[in-house]
Short mmCIF file of C-alpha atoms (C1' of nucleotides) in Angstrom, two decimals:
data_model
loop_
_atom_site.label_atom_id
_atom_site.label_comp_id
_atom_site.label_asym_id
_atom_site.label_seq_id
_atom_site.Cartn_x
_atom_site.Cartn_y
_atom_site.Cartn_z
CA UNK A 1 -62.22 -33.77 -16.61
CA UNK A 2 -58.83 -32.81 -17.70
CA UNK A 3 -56.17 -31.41 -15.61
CA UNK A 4 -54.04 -28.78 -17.96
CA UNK A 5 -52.21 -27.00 -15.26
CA UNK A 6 -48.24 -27.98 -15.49
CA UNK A 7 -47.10 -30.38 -12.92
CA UNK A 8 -44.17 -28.94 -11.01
CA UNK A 9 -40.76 -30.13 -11.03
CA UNK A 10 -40.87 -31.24 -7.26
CA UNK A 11 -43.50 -34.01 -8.57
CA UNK A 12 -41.92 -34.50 -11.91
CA UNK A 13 -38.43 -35.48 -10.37
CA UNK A 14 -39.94 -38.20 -8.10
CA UNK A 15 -41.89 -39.89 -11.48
CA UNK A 16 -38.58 -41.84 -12.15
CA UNK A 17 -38.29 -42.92 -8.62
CA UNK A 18 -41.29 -44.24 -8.53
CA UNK A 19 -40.75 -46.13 -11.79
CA UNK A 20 -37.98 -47.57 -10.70
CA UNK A 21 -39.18 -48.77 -7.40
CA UNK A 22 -42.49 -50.29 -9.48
CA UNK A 23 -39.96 -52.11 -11.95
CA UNK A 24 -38.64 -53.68 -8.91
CA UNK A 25 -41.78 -54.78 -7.53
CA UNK A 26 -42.90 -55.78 -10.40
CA UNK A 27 -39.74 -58.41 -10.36
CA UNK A 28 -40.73 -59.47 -7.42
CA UNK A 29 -44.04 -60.30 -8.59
CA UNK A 30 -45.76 -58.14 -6.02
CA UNK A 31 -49.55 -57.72 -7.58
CA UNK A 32 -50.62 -54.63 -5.39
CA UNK A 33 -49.68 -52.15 -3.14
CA UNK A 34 -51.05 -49.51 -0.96
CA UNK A 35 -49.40 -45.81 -0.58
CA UNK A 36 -48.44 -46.88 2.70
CA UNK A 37 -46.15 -50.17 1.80
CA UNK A 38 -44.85 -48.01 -1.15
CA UNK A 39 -44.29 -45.11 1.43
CA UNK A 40 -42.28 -47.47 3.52
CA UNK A 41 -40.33 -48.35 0.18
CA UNK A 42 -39.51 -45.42 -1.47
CA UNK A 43 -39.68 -43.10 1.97
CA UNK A 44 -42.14 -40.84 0.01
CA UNK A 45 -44.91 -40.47 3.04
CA UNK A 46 -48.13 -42.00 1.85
CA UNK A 47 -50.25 -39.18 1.32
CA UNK A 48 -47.66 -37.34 -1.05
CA UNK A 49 -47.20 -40.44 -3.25
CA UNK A 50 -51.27 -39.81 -3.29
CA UNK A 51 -51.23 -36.71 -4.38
CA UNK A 52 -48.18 -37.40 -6.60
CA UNK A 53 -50.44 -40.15 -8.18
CA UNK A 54 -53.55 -37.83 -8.12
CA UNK A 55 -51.77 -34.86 -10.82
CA UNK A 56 -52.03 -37.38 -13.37
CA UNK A 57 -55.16 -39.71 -13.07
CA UNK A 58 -57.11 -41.74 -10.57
CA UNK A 59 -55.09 -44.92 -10.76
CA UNK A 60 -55.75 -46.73 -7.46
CA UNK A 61 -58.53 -48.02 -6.49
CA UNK A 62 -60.43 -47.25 -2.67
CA UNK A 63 -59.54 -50.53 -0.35
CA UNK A 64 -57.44 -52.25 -3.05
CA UNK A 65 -54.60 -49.96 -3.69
CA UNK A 66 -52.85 -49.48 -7.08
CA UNK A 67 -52.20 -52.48 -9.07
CA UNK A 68 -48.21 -52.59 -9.84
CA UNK A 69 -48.46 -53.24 -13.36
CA UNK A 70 -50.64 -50.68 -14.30
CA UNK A 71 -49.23 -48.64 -12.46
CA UNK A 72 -46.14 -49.03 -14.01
CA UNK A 73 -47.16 -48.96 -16.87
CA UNK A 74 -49.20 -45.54 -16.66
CA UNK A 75 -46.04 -43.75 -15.47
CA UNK A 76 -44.12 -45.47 -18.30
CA UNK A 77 -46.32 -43.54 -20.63
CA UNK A 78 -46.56 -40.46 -18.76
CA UNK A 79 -42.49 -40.34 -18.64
CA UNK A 80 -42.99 -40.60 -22.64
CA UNK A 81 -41.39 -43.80 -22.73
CA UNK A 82 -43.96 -45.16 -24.76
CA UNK A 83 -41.94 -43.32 -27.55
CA UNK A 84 -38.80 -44.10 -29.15
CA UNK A 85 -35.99 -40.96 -29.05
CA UNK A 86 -33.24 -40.47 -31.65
CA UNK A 87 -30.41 -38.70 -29.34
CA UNK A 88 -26.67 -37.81 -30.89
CA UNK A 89 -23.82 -37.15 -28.66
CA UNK A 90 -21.39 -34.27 -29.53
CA UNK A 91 -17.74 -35.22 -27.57
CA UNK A 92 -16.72 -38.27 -27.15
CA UNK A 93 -14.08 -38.01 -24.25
CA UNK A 94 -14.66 -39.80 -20.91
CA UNK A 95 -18.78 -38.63 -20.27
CA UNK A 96 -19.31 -38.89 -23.76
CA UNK A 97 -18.24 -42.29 -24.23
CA UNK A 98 -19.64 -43.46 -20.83
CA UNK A 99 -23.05 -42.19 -21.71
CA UNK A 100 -22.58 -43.88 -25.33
CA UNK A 101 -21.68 -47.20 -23.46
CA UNK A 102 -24.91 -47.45 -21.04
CA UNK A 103 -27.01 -49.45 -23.42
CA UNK A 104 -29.97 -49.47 -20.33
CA UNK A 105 -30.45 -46.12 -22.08
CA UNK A 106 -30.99 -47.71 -25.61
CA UNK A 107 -33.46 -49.99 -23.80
CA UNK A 108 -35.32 -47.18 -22.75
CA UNK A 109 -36.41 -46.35 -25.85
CA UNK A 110 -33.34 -43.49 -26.34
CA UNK A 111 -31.78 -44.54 -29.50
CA UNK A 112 -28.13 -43.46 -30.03
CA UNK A 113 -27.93 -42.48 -34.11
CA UNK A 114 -24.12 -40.58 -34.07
CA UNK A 115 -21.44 -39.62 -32.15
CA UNK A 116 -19.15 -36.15 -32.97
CA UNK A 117 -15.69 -35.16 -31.90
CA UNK A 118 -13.38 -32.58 -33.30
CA UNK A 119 -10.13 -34.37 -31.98
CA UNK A 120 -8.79 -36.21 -35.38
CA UNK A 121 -7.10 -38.98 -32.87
CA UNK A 122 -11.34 -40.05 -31.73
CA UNK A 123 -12.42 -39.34 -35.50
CA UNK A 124 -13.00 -42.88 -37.24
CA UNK A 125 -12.83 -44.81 -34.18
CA UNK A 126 -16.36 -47.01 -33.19
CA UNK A 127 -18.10 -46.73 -30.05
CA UNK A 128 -20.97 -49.13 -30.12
CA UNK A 129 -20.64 -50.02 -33.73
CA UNK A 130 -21.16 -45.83 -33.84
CA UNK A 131 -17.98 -44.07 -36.05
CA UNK A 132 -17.00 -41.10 -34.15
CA UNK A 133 -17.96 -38.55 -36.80
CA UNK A 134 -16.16 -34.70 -36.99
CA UNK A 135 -17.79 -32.38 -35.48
CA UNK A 136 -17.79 -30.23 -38.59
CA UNK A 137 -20.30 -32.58 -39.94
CA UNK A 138 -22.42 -32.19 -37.33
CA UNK A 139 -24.81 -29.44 -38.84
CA UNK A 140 -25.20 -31.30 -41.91
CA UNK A 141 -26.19 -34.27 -39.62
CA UNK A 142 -29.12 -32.82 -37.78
CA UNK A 143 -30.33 -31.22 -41.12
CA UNK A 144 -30.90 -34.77 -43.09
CA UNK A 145 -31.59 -36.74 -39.83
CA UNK A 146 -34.61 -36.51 -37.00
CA UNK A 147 -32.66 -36.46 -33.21
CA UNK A 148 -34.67 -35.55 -30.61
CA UNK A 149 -32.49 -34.96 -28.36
CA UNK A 150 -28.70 -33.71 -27.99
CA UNK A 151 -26.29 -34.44 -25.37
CA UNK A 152 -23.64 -32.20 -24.94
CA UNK A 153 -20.22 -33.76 -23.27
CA UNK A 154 -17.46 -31.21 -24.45
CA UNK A 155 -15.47 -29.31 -22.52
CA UNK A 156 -17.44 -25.86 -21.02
CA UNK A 157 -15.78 -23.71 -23.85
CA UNK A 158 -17.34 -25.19 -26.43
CA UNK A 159 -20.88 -26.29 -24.74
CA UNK A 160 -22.95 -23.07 -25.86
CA UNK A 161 -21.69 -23.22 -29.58
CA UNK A 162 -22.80 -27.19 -29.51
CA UNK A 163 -26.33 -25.95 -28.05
CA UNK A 164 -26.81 -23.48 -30.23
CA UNK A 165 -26.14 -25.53 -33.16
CA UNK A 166 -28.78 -27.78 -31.70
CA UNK A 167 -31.30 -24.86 -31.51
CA UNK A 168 -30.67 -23.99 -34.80
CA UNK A 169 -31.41 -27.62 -36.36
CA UNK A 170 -34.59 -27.48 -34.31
CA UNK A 171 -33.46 -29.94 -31.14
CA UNK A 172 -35.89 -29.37 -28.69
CA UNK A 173 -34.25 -30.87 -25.65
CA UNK A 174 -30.56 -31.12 -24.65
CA UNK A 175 -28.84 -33.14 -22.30
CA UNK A 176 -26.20 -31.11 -21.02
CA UNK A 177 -22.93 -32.89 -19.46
CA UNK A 178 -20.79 -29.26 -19.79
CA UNK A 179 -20.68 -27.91 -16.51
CA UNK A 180 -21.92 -24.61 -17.96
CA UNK A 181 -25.68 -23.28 -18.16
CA UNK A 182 -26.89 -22.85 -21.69
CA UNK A 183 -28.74 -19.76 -22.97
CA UNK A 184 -31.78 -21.54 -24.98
CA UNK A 185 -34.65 -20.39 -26.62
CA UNK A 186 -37.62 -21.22 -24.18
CA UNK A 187 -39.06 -24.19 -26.15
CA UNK A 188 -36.00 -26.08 -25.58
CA UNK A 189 -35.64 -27.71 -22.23
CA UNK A 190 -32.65 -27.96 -21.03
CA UNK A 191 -31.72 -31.06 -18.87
CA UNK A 192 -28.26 -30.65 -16.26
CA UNK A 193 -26.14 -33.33 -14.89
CA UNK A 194 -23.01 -31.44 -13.29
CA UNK A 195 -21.28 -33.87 -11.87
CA UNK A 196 -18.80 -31.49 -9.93
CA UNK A 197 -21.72 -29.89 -8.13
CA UNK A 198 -23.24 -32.52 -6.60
CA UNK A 199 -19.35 -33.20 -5.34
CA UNK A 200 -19.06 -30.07 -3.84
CA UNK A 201 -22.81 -30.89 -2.37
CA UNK A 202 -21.56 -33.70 -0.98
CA UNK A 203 -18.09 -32.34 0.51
CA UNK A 204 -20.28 -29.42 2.07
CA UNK A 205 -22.54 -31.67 3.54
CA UNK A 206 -19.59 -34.07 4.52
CA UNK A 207 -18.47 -30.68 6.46
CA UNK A 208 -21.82 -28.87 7.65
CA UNK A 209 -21.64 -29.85 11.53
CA UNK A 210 -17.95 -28.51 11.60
CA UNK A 211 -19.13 -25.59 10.30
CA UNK A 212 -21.51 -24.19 12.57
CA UNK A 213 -19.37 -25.77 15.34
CA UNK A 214 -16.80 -23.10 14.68
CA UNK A 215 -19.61 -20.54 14.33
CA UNK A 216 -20.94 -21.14 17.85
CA UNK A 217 -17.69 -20.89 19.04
CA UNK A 218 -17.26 -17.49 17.90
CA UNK M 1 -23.75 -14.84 17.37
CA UNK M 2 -23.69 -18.34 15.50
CA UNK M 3 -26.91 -19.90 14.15
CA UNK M 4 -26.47 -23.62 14.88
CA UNK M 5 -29.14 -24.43 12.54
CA UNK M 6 -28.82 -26.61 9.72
CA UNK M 7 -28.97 -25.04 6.21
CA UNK M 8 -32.08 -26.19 3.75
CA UNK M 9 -30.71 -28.80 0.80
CA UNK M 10 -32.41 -26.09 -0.82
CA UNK M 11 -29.78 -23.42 -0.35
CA UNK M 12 -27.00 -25.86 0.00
CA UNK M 13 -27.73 -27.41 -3.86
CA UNK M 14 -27.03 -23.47 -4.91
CA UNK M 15 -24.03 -22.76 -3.45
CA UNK M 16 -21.78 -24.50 -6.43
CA UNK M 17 -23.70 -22.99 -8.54
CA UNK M 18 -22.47 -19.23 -6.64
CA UNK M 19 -19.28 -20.62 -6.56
CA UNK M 20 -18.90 -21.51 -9.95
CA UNK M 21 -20.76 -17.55 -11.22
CA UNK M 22 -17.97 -16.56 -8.82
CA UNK M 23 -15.03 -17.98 -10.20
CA UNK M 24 -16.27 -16.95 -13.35
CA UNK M 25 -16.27 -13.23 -12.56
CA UNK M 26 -12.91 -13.48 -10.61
CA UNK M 27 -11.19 -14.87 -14.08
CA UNK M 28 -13.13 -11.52 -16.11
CA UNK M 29 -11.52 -9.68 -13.49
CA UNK M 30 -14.68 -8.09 -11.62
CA UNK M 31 -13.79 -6.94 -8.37
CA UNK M 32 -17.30 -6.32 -6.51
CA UNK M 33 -20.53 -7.30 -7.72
CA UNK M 34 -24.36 -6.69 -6.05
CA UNK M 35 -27.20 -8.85 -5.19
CA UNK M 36 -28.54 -7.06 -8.07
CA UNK M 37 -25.91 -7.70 -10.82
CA UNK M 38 -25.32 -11.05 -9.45
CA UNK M 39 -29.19 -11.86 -10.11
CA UNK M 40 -29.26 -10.91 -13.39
CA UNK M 41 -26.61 -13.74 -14.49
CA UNK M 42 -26.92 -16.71 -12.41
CA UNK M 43 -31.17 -16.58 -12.71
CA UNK M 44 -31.72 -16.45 -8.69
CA UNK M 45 -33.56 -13.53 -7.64
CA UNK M 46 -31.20 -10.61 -6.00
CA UNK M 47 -33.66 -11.47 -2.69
CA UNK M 48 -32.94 -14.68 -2.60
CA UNK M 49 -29.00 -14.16 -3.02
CA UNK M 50 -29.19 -12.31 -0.27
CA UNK M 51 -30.73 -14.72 2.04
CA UNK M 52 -28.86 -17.45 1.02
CA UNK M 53 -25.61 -15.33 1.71
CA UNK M 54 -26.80 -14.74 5.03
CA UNK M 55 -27.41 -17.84 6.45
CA UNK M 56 -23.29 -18.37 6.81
CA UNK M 57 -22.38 -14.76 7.64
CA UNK M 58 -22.15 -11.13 6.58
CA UNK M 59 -20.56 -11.22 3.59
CA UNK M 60 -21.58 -8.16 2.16
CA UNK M 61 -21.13 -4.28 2.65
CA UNK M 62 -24.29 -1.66 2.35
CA UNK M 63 -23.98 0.82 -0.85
CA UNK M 64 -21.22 -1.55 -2.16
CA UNK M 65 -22.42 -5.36 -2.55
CA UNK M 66 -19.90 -7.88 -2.69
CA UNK M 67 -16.58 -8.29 -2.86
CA UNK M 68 -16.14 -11.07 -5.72
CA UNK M 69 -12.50 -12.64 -4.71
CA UNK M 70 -13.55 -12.67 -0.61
CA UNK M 71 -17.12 -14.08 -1.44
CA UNK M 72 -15.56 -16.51 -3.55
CA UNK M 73 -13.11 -17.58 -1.38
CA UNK M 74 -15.73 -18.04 1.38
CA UNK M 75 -18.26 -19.80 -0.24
CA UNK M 76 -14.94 -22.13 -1.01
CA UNK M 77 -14.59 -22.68 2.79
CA UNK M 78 -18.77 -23.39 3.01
CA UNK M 79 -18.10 -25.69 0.59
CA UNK M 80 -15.05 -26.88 2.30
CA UNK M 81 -12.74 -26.61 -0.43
CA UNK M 82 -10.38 -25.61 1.78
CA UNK M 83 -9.35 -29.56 2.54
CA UNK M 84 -8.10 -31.96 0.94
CA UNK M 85 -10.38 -35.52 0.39
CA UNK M 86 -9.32 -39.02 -0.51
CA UNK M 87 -11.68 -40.74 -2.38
CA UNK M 88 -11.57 -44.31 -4.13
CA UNK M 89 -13.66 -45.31 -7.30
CA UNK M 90 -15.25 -48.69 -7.05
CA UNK M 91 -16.01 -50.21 -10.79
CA UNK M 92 -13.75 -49.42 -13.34
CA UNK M 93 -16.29 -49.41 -16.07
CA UNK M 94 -17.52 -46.61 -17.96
CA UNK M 95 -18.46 -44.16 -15.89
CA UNK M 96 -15.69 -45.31 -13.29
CA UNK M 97 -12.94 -44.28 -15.52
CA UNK M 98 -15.08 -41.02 -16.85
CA UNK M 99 -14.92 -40.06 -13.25
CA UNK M 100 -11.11 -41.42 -12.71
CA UNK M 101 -10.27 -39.40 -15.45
CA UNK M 102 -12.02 -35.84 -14.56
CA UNK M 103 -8.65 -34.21 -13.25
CA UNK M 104 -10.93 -31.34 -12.26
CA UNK M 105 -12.31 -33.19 -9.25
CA UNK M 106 -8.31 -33.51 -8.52
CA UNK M 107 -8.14 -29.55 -8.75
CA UNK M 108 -10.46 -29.01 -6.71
CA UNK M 109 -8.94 -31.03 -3.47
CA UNK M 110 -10.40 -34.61 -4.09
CA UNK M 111 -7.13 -36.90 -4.56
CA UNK M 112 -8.21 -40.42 -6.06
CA UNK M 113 -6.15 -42.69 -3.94
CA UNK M 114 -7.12 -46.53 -5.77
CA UNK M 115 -9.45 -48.07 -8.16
CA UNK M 116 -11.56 -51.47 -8.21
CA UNK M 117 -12.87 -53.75 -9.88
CA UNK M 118 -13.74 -57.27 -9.97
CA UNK M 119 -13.71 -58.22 -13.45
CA UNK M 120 -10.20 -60.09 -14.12
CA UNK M 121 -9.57 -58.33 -17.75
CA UNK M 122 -9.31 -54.54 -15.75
CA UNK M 123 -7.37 -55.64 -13.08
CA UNK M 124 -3.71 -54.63 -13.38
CA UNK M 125 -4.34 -51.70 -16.10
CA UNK M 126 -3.67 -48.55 -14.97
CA UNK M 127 -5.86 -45.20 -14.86
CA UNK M 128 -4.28 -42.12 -14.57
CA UNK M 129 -1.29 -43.45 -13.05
CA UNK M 130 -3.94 -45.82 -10.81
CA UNK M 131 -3.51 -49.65 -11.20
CA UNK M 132 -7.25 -50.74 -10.99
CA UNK M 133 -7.19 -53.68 -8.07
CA UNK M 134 -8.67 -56.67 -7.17
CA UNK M 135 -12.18 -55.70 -5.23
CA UNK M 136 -11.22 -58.26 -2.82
CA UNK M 137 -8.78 -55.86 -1.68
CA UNK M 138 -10.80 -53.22 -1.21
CA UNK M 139 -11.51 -53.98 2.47
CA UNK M 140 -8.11 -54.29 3.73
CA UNK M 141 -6.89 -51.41 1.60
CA UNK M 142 -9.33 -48.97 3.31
CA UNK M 143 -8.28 -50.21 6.83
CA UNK M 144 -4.63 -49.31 6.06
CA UNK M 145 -5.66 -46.11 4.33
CA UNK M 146 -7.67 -42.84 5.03
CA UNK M 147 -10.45 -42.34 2.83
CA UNK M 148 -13.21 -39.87 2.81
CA UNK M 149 -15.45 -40.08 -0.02
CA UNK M 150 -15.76 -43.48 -1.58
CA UNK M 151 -17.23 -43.72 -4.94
CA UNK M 152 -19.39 -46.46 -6.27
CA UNK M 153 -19.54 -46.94 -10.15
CA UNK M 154 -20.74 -50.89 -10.14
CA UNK M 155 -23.79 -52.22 -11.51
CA UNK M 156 -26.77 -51.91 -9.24
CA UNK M 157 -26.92 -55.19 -7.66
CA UNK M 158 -23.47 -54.79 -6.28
CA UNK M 159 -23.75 -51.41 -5.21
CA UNK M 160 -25.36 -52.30 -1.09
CA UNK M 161 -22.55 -54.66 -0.89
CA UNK M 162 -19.87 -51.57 -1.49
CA UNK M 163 -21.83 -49.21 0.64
CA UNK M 164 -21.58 -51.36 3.41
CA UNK M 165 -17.79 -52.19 2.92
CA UNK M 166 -17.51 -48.46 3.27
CA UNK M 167 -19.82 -48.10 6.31
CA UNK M 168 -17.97 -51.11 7.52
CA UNK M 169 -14.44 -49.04 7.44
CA UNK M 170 -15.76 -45.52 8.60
CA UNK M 171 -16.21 -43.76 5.28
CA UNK M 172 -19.24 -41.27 6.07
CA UNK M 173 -19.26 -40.27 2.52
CA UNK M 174 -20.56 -41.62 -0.45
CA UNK M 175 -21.19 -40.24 -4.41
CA UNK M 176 -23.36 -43.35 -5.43
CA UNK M 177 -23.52 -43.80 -9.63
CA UNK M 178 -25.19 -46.73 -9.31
CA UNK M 179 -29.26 -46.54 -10.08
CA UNK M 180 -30.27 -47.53 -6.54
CA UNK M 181 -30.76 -46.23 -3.21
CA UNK M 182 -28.44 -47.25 -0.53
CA UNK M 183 -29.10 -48.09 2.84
CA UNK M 184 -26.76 -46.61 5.41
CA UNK M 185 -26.53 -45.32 9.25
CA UNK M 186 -27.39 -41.94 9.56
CA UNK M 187 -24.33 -40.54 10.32
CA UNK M 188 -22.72 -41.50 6.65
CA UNK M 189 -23.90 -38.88 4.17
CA UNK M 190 -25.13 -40.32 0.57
CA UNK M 191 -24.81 -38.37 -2.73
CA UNK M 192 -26.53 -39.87 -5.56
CA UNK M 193 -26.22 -39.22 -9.00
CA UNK M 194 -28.64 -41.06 -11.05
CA UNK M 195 -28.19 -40.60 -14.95
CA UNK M 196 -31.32 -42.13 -15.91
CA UNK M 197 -33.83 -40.44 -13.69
CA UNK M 198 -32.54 -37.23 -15.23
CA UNK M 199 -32.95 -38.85 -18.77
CA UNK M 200 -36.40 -39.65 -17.65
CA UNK M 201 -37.21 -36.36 -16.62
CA UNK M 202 -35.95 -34.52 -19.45
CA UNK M 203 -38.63 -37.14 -21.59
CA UNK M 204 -41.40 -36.24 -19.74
CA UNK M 205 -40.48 -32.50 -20.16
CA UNK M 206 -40.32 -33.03 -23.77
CA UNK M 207 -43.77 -34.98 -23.50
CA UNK M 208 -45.51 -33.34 -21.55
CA UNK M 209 -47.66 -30.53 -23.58
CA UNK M 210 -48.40 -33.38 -25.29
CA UNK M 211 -49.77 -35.17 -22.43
CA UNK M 212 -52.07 -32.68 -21.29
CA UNK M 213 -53.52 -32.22 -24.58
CA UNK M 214 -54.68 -35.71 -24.81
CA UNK M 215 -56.13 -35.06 -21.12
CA UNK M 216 -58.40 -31.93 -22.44
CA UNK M 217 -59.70 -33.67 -25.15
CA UNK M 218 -60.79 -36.55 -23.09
"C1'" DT W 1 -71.60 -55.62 4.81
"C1'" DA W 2 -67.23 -54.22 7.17
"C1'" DG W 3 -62.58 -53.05 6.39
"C1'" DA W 4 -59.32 -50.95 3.74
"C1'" DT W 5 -57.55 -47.46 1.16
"C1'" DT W 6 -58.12 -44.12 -2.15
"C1'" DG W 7 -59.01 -39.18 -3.84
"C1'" DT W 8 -59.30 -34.74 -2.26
"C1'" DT W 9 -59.89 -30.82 0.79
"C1'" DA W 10 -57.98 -28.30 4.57
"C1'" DA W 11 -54.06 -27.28 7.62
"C1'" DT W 12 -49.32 -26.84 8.16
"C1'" DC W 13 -44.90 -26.13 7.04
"C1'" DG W 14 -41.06 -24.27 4.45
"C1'" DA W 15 -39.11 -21.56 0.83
"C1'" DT W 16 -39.23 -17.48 -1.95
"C1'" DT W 17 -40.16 -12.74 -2.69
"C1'" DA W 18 -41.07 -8.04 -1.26
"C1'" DA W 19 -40.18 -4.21 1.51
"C1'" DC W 20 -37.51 -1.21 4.07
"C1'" DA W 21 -34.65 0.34 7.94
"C1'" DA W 22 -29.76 0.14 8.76
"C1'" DT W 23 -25.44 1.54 7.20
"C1'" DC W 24 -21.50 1.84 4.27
"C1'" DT F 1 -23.76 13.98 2.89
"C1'" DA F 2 -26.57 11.47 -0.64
"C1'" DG F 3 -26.95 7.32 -3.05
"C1'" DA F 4 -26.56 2.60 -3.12
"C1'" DT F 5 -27.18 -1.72 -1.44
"C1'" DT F 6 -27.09 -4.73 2.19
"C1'" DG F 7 -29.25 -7.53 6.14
"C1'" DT F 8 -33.44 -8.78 7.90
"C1'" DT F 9 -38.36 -8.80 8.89
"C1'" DA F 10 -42.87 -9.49 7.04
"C1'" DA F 11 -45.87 -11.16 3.29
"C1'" DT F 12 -46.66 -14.40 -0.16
"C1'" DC F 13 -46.43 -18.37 -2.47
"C1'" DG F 14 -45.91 -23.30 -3.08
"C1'" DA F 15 -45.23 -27.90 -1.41
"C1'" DT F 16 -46.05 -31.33 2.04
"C1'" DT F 17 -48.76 -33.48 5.48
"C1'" DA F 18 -53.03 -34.52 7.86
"C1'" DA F 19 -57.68 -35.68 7.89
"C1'" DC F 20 -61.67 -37.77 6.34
"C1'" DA F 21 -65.59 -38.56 3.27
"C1'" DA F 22 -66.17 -41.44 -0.75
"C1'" DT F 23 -66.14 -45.95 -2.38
"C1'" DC F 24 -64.30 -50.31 -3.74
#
DNA sequence: TAGATTGTTAATCGATTAACAATC
DNA sequence: TAGATTGTTAATCGATTAACAATC
């Protein structure tokens, strides 16, 4: 009996954590392992890393546990890394070349097929045996090439012209380094990394006693 | 009257997102601005606005709403953007330098005081004005110097080894890069950002219509 | 079989939304 | 004052945890 309600994004978020910690173990040659030794792992608590388990499929087994490799494996696939992504990046300054540069992406199965700039000084130069193209050409690109997904790393001014030149050439998911929100059609997902707040996170949180300190006081 | 209690990561992980819709308005010159208005760009309900404003204070005035500069400003001290942070970048790879080289962080009060590395061939160039040194110096260089965030860009395997360099010299801040989870006292305060789990999330987004299909039809 | 551990239901906890009295 | 909009309480919704029967 399938399950066709949409998992929510609390439980989607942990799936990498969980592969990751199951790559590990699997390095380690650990066979099996029960919700709680994983719970002590990963600091999930045993019964949500049940549950967790339980949106997609019954992959444990009662007084065994969940075998590591299949279990790996099973999240693999339901992460879609079974599949093989074409991905372009449009900027190449400082995030754009770093994300060009981490190959464990490439390993992944996220294939890197271009790179666009519209500074003539990056135009011509190779990142990863990848000729930073213009920009201008980027249209053309997308129209005689299948990318699955686009990663954005320009500057904010210029991040909602990039998506939408995306949306247009029927990208479906952008990876989106511009520390802007994009205004996307609702069949495109739209993935965030801004860096700056989850600084300012971090410099509130580095703060938060002294905070309410002073608020007592008062 | 103070409330000493502490704020959900829930609230906390929207409040650069307020500042930022803030700072935004301020620069269109908007002077006030409801729960209401406010909603209707930044996608958070005009309830919710509300609460999370009220958890630090009375920001706002009946029949008027907000005024955009003051909120700003104090959601800057919340966020305690009102100090000034030294940080140091360990790894000078690629994602070291992209965050060496994001003078925004600079703008905002985090002043990069020194770079590491261990790899011979980056020792000695300089980043923005920052000769990268010798990791080995790392330890006595933060015992001579006051840092408050330190920043780990190294490759997972060296990344505990950092943390506890910092832990070891009283940093109680750290913005991890490094795909791994750290393990520190409770009083230091970890902020991860892991690239690849939000890669893997935005696959299984892109995936996963797809995966319930094949569930229904089983 | 007995012991272990899952899958799953029920209970709890926390976060979001709705409603409205207070008040500018 | 009347209208607008907050601050705040109450209701709802969703996510996590606890409990335990099912079963390997």
């Amino acid at each position: 009996m399938g399950k066709k309600t949409m998992i929510s994004m609390a439980v989607v978020r942990r799936l990498p954590k969980y592969y990751r910690y199951l790559g590990e173990l699997l390095r380690n040659d650990v066979e099996r392992i029960s919700s709680k030794e994983l719970s002590e792992r990963i600091g999930f608590t045993a019964s949500q890393i049940r549950q967790d388990l339980n949106n997609f499929g019954d992959f444990g087994q009662q007084g065994y546990g969940y075998n590591v490799r299949a279990l790996y494996e099973e999240i693999g696939k339901i992460l879609g890394l079974n599949k093989h992504y074409n991905t372009v990046i449009v900027g190449a300054g400082n995030i754009g070349q770093a994300v060009a540069n981490y190959t464990n992406f490439e390993r992944l199965g996220f294939h890197l097929l271009a790179i666009f700039d519209r500074n003539p000084k990056l135009i011509g130069i190779s990142i990863r045996d990848k000729v930073i193209q213009d920009v201008d050409n980027l249209e053309e690109f997308l129209k005689s090439n299948h990318v699955d997904i686009g990663i954005i790393c320009v500057p904010k001014e210029q991040a909602q012209k990039i998506a939408d030149i995306f949306v247009r050439c029927g990208i479906k998911a952008i990876w989106n380094f511009a520390p802007t929100d994009l205004n996307v059609p609702d069949d495109v997902i739209v993935e965030n990394v801004h860096l700056s707040e989850s600084l300012l996170t971090l410099s509130y949180r580095l703060n938060e006693a002294e905070l309410f300190k002073e608020k007592i006081g008062r």
